[in-house]
Amino acid sequence: MDKIEQDFLQALKTVLGQPNPFVPLHEPEFMGNEWERVKDCLDSTFVSSVGKYVDRFEVMLAEYTGAKYAVAVVNGTAALHIALLLAGVRTGDEVLIPALSFVATANAVSHCGAIPHFIESQFETLGIDPHALNDYLKHCSLSSSEGLTNRLTGRRIAAVIPMHTYGHPVDMSSLLEVANRYHLPVVEDAAESLGSCYRGQHTGTFGQLGTLSFNGNKVITTGGGGAILTNDAKLAQQAKHLTTTAKQPHRWEFFHDAVAWNYRLPNLNAALGCAQMEQLPSLLNRKRLLAQKYQEVFQDVEGVGFVVEPANSQSNYWLNTLRLEEPSLLVRDRLLTVANDAGYQCRPTWTLLHKLPMYADCPHAPLPVAEQLEVSLINVPSSAKLAGAAR
Ligand SMILES: Cc1ncc(COP(=O)(O)O)c(C=O)c1O
């Protein structure tokens, strides 16, 4: 084993203790009222998309994030799909998204019949680089009637999706400036950033619409689930309508006024969500403690840095992330091999989206930083309960 591999493994051991036999990347935790709330929901027989827990979960999310409205849906991808439609994305449009993201960001664009257009990342935040975006958009044409058009494809650019990577907020002040300059609606993919704030404001509340995910690997979970956040009453009402098969409320009549979706979050999942929301402050405190420990210990590992929350931000440290000082696929994969062999579940970042077969023909900006990040980031075990193992 090379020195960097030995040091890397030793640092993981120092933070996480000995694997017994395996330390997962991210485990959910059910230490509060989860059993009680789910049992109460089962006893009520209201297990499907109507019930007190859905309403309560939406209120809890809105209160916590500071959004005026939260609409609970089946997952984060569905949330993003509907949010994009409500922002005006239509078939044949292009939507600007980071090349470095989970595939769901691009899939949601495709579900609208639109085309993802991949944008450069910022080294510090791991999210969209607003300055690179600004320079890049100078090559597009902006008109008062057509909006922003990609000169090369002739297609309208309909929106931009900042995604807060691993919980680290995008530089939203700069991003919003660029979006305003080009009249671009902003839909935030905050799937990974419940509990993360930029300049004291919760992520997902800066754009017209924002979305969350409660997948089993997220900070809190409903098994599967998501939510749409907005401050606009009409958009919230439309979100609820479109995710409830566009059924007009009536005591018995089945009248639906649009082709729509069955995307509402079941009450059973929302019951779990309510109990998880009660645990959120404790989960976040412990995740930040764990991040602090990683930061301290990895200071002494030559060649490997720890990704800290960006300026003006408070991160939920959803997934703690290490960064090779010299980007190298070979070294990254050697470190992944020794860590996983030893029982520490570590993962690389995502393959850049424009390299996936179904997105290979989509337009993309120059991506030198994203390319570097792709071969230098490693996610390490990040469950809140590991803060207890941190010594
Ligand atoms: C950045 C990002 N966007 C969207 C999603 C989609 O969420 P879901 O899995 O709940 O559909 C996820 C996570 O799963 C994600 O990490």
XYZ file of C-alpha atoms and ligand atoms in Angstrom:
407
model
C 0.000 0.000 0.000
C 1.247 3.499 -0.853
C 1.590 6.156 1.840
C -1.536 8.010 0.683
C -3.602 4.791 0.899
C -2.238 3.962 4.373
C -2.852 7.487 5.655
C -6.330 7.584 4.116
C -7.330 4.309 5.768
C -5.824 5.296 9.096
C -7.727 8.610 9.029
C -11.011 6.785 8.321
C -10.276 4.492 11.279
C -9.587 7.467 13.527
C -12.883 9.143 12.620
C -15.137 6.095 12.375
C -13.563 3.409 14.551
C -13.221 -0.197 13.445
C -15.936 -1.328 10.974
C -18.152 -3.985 12.495
C -18.153 -5.401 9.855
C -19.174 -2.533 7.572
C -19.847 1.223 7.787
C -22.492 2.296 5.236
C -22.274 5.564 3.347
C -25.515 6.883 4.816
C -27.989 5.123 7.062
C -31.366 6.434 8.174
C -32.053 6.674 11.897
C -35.411 6.040 13.596
C -34.839 7.046 17.215
C -37.877 9.251 17.811
C -41.627 8.808 17.342
C -41.389 6.969 14.008
C -43.037 3.706 15.149
C -45.753 5.537 17.049
C -46.694 7.861 14.162
C -46.682 5.076 11.549
C -48.805 2.839 13.807
C -51.251 5.680 14.403
C -51.509 6.142 10.638
C -52.147 2.414 10.088
C -54.764 2.395 12.851
C -56.513 5.339 11.174
C -56.668 3.363 7.866
C -55.830 6.618 6.042
C -52.698 5.209 4.476
C -52.995 6.730 1.020
C -52.690 10.271 -0.293
C -55.219 11.962 1.988
C -54.753 12.302 5.730
C -53.642 14.400 8.646
C -49.981 13.432 8.351
C -49.649 14.734 4.783
C -51.093 18.067 5.894
C -48.916 18.150 9.019
C -45.760 17.198 7.126
C -46.347 20.002 4.630
C -46.803 22.533 7.436
C -43.645 21.292 9.182
C -41.628 21.596 5.960
C -42.910 25.076 5.215
C -42.237 26.255 8.769
C -38.768 24.752 8.834
C -37.614 26.037 5.447
C -39.417 29.374 5.614
C -41.199 28.680 2.312
C -44.804 29.829 2.320
C -45.972 26.520 0.857
C -44.717 22.950 0.701
C -46.418 20.296 -1.408
C -45.469 16.720 -0.511
C -44.981 14.303 -3.425
C -43.807 10.738 -4.062
C -40.135 11.529 -4.613
C -37.634 14.238 -5.451
C -37.633 13.460 -9.171
C -41.418 13.907 -9.370
C -41.076 17.154 -7.392
C -38.554 18.486 -9.898
C -40.632 17.328 -12.880
C -43.701 19.241 -11.706
C -41.690 22.275 -10.562
C -40.147 22.542 -14.051
C -43.548 22.323 -15.741
C -44.865 25.035 -13.426
C -41.853 27.215 -14.213
C -42.912 27.047 -17.871
C -40.563 24.386 -19.254
C -42.067 22.858 -22.401
C -41.238 20.183 -24.991
C -38.212 21.175 -27.062
C -36.859 23.721 -24.544
C -33.384 23.520 -23.044
C -32.804 23.687 -19.291
C -29.422 24.607 -17.786
C -28.253 22.114 -15.186
C -24.886 21.226 -13.666
C -23.020 18.439 -15.482
C -22.032 17.278 -12.002
C -25.307 16.095 -10.509
C -27.271 12.969 -9.761
C -28.993 11.680 -12.909
C -32.459 12.618 -11.566
C -31.810 16.312 -12.282
C -31.428 15.555 -15.988
C -34.194 12.959 -15.983
C -36.719 15.462 -14.617
C -35.851 17.794 -17.515
C -36.344 14.924 -19.967
C -39.688 14.013 -18.390
C -40.861 17.483 -19.511
C -39.801 16.688 -23.094
C -36.997 19.226 -22.668
C -33.249 18.875 -23.196
C -30.671 19.256 -20.424
C -27.857 21.677 -21.230
C -24.870 20.980 -19.010
C -23.074 23.754 -17.164
C -19.731 24.121 -15.384
C -19.213 23.629 -11.642
C -17.488 25.863 -9.122
C -14.483 24.420 -7.300
C -15.489 25.701 -3.829
C -19.229 25.003 -3.805
C -19.289 21.940 -6.132
C -22.445 23.511 -7.610
C -23.097 25.620 -10.730
C -20.446 28.298 -11.281
C -22.447 31.534 -11.790
C -19.437 33.378 -13.258
C -18.712 30.697 -15.845
C -22.440 30.605 -16.590
C -22.538 34.347 -17.125
C -19.640 34.201 -19.596
C -21.138 31.229 -21.368
C -24.571 32.805 -21.807
C -23.009 35.726 -23.687
C -23.013 33.311 -26.637
C -26.781 32.934 -26.465
C -29.199 35.514 -27.800
C -31.671 37.308 -25.589
C -34.748 38.995 -26.981
C -37.762 40.495 -25.255
C -40.203 38.344 -27.248
C -38.353 34.988 -27.433
C -36.408 35.092 -24.156
C -33.035 33.367 -24.173
C -32.174 31.243 -27.230
C -29.273 28.875 -27.766
C -27.818 30.197 -31.034
C -26.339 26.809 -31.937
C -29.518 24.764 -31.558
C -32.135 27.476 -32.035
C -33.915 26.208 -28.940
C -35.326 28.347 -26.148
C -33.462 28.131 -22.819
C -36.341 27.946 -20.381
C -34.843 27.682 -16.882
C -31.766 27.052 -14.760
C -31.511 24.468 -11.978
C -28.912 25.141 -9.284
C -28.315 21.946 -7.283
C -26.774 22.141 -3.796
C -24.244 19.341 -4.052
C -23.971 17.073 -0.990
C -25.699 19.852 0.969
C -23.232 22.652 0.115
C -25.163 25.730 -1.070
C -24.560 27.246 -4.482
C -23.412 30.896 -4.528
C -27.037 31.988 -4.843
C -26.482 35.784 -4.870
C -24.341 35.525 -8.002
C -26.561 32.860 -9.568
C -29.701 34.961 -9.083
C -27.955 37.977 -10.637
C -27.149 35.944 -13.747
C -30.640 34.436 -13.892
C -32.209 37.905 -13.626
C -29.907 39.304 -16.292
C -31.056 36.594 -18.720
C -34.696 36.428 -17.511
C -34.273 32.784 -16.546
C -36.669 31.172 -14.062
C -34.762 29.451 -11.243
C -35.879 26.030 -10.008
C -33.643 24.816 -7.188
C -32.848 21.147 -6.813
C -32.453 21.065 -3.030
C -32.858 17.274 -2.882
C -29.640 16.974 -0.866
C -29.789 20.152 1.182
C -32.588 20.038 3.752
C -31.080 21.962 6.662
C -28.626 23.966 4.518
C -28.808 27.755 4.313
C -27.232 30.444 2.190
C -26.898 33.822 3.932
C -29.342 32.541 6.554
C -32.040 31.591 4.043
C -32.951 27.961 3.501
C -31.913 26.405 0.191
C -34.845 25.669 -2.095
C -36.529 28.998 -1.283
C -34.557 31.320 -3.584
C -36.065 30.322 -6.913
C -39.655 30.431 -8.093
C -39.812 26.822 -6.964
C -37.494 24.464 -5.102
C -37.569 20.724 -4.510
C -36.547 18.304 -1.751
C -36.024 14.530 -1.596
C -36.700 12.211 1.350
C -35.178 9.108 -0.167
C -33.765 6.604 2.334
C -30.257 7.984 1.892
C -31.141 11.629 2.659
C -30.857 13.654 5.891
C -34.415 12.650 6.796
C -36.443 9.984 5.038
C -40.037 9.030 4.342
C -38.908 5.812 2.638
C -39.448 7.562 -0.674
C -40.743 11.083 -0.906
C -40.174 14.626 -1.984
C -41.623 18.105 -1.779
C -42.087 21.221 -3.849
C -41.394 24.529 -2.096
C -42.719 27.890 -3.278
C -43.800 31.269 -1.954
C -46.414 31.619 -4.684
C -49.943 30.576 -3.661
C -51.042 29.930 -7.238
C -48.027 27.731 -8.025
C -48.590 25.783 -4.801
C -52.233 25.225 -5.680
C -51.274 24.116 -9.215
C -48.601 21.805 -7.819
C -51.173 20.121 -5.592
C -53.660 19.898 -8.465
C -51.235 18.441 -11.026
C -49.899 15.889 -8.547
C -53.458 14.770 -7.652
C -54.523 13.732 -11.206
C -55.941 17.247 -11.753
C -59.140 16.209 -10.014
C -61.479 19.045 -9.239
C -62.542 18.782 -5.621
C -66.122 17.482 -5.307
C -67.939 15.205 -2.876
C -68.500 12.460 -5.475
C -67.904 13.693 -9.023
C -64.816 12.458 -10.929
C -63.908 15.447 -13.017
C -60.295 15.977 -14.082
C -59.364 19.064 -16.077
C -55.885 18.145 -17.395
C -53.586 15.234 -18.173
C -51.832 15.003 -14.838
C -50.006 12.747 -12.372
C -50.616 10.610 -9.329
C -47.595 12.008 -7.499
C -49.018 12.780 -4.017
C -47.077 11.475 -1.013
C -49.049 8.750 0.835
C -50.122 9.572 4.385
C -48.190 6.526 5.615
C -44.923 7.972 4.324
C -45.847 11.401 5.652
C -46.372 9.900 9.145
C -42.747 8.758 9.041
C -41.793 12.188 7.704
C -43.404 14.019 10.636
C -41.474 11.917 13.128
C -38.258 12.452 11.139
C -38.767 16.215 11.045
C -38.874 16.181 14.865
C -35.409 14.605 14.782
C -33.951 16.973 12.193
C -32.144 19.396 14.572
C -30.430 16.506 16.357
C -29.497 14.823 13.069
C -28.012 18.058 11.737
C -26.047 18.791 14.917
C -24.465 15.380 14.849
C -23.750 15.542 11.116
C -21.890 18.796 11.641
C -19.891 17.258 14.506
C -18.892 14.379 12.262
C -17.864 16.808 9.517
C -15.712 18.705 12.012
C -13.991 15.485 12.979
C -13.297 14.578 9.332
C -11.914 18.052 8.740
C -9.551 17.825 11.733
C -8.278 14.336 11.009
C -7.820 14.760 7.257
C -5.792 17.936 7.800
C -2.867 15.621 8.417
C -3.351 13.441 5.342
C -1.043 14.607 2.607
C -2.687 14.862 -0.804
C -6.277 14.727 0.474
C -8.427 17.698 1.546
C -11.866 17.918 3.109
C -14.621 19.905 1.367
C -15.874 22.527 3.832
C -19.072 24.540 3.618
C -18.727 27.466 1.186
C -18.566 31.139 2.247
C -21.826 32.652 3.542
C -23.324 29.203 3.956
C -24.347 26.680 6.540
C -24.203 23.166 5.111
C -26.070 20.105 6.342
C -22.976 18.051 5.391
C -25.324 15.453 3.929
C -22.407 13.509 2.458
C -18.947 14.337 3.730
C -16.608 14.741 0.799
C -12.858 14.400 0.435
C -10.959 15.894 -2.452
C -7.670 14.730 -3.959
C -5.302 17.648 -4.234
C -4.007 16.215 -7.515
C -7.029 14.968 -9.498
C -6.365 11.388 -10.577
C -8.744 8.618 -11.541
C -6.099 6.042 -10.674
C -5.450 7.345 -7.154
C -9.167 7.928 -6.549
C -9.995 4.343 -7.457
C -7.114 2.953 -5.376
C -8.385 4.851 -2.333
C -11.945 3.657 -3.018
C -10.671 0.082 -3.236
C -8.738 0.108 0.047
C -11.564 1.853 1.913
C -14.315 -0.436 0.619
C -12.155 -3.533 1.159
C -11.697 -2.455 4.765
C -15.463 -2.079 5.302
C -15.864 1.705 4.915
C -18.432 2.311 2.193
C -16.954 5.149 0.145
C -18.170 6.342 -3.237
C -16.869 8.492 -6.085
C -18.940 11.424 -7.251
C -21.310 10.892 -10.168
C -20.133 10.282 -13.731
C -20.649 13.636 -15.447
C -24.102 13.615 -16.995
C -22.996 14.466 -20.527
C -20.996 11.216 -20.518
C -24.074 9.049 -19.947
C -25.327 7.457 -23.190
C -28.789 9.050 -23.152
C -27.353 12.538 -22.597
C -24.244 12.298 -24.781
C -25.761 14.400 -27.572
C -27.022 17.203 -25.319
C -25.370 20.612 -25.435
C -22.746 21.419 -22.831
C -20.502 24.288 -21.814
C -16.738 23.813 -21.387
C -16.423 21.721 -18.210
C -12.786 21.766 -17.008
C -13.646 22.131 -13.307
C -16.417 19.524 -13.402
C -13.973 17.134 -15.133
C -11.458 17.676 -12.326
C -14.058 17.212 -9.618
C -15.204 13.975 -11.234
C -11.802 12.351 -10.632
C -10.996 13.954 -7.299
C -14.090 13.668 -5.060
C -14.715 10.802 -2.667
C -17.761 10.558 -0.389
C -17.148 8.972 2.985
C -19.566 7.485 5.561
C -21.806 10.287 6.804
C -24.643 8.948 8.983
C -25.435 11.191 11.963
C -24.918 8.301 14.364
C -21.250 8.138 13.376
C -20.662 11.357 15.309
C -20.830 9.080 18.362
C -18.081 6.926 16.876
C -15.962 10.026 16.260
C -13.218 10.043 18.871
C -29.465 16.062 -6.751
C -30.653 15.160 -6.701
N -31.723 15.483 -7.426
C -32.823 14.728 -7.411
C -32.879 13.571 -6.665
C -34.090 12.729 -6.795
O -34.718 12.409 -5.629
P -35.522 11.037 -5.505
O -34.534 9.924 -5.385
O -36.318 11.244 -4.245
O -36.391 10.909 -6.706
C -31.773 13.200 -5.873
C -31.694 12.039 -5.009
O -32.094 11.012 -4.983
C -30.623 14.017 -5.908
O -29.532 13.692 -5.218
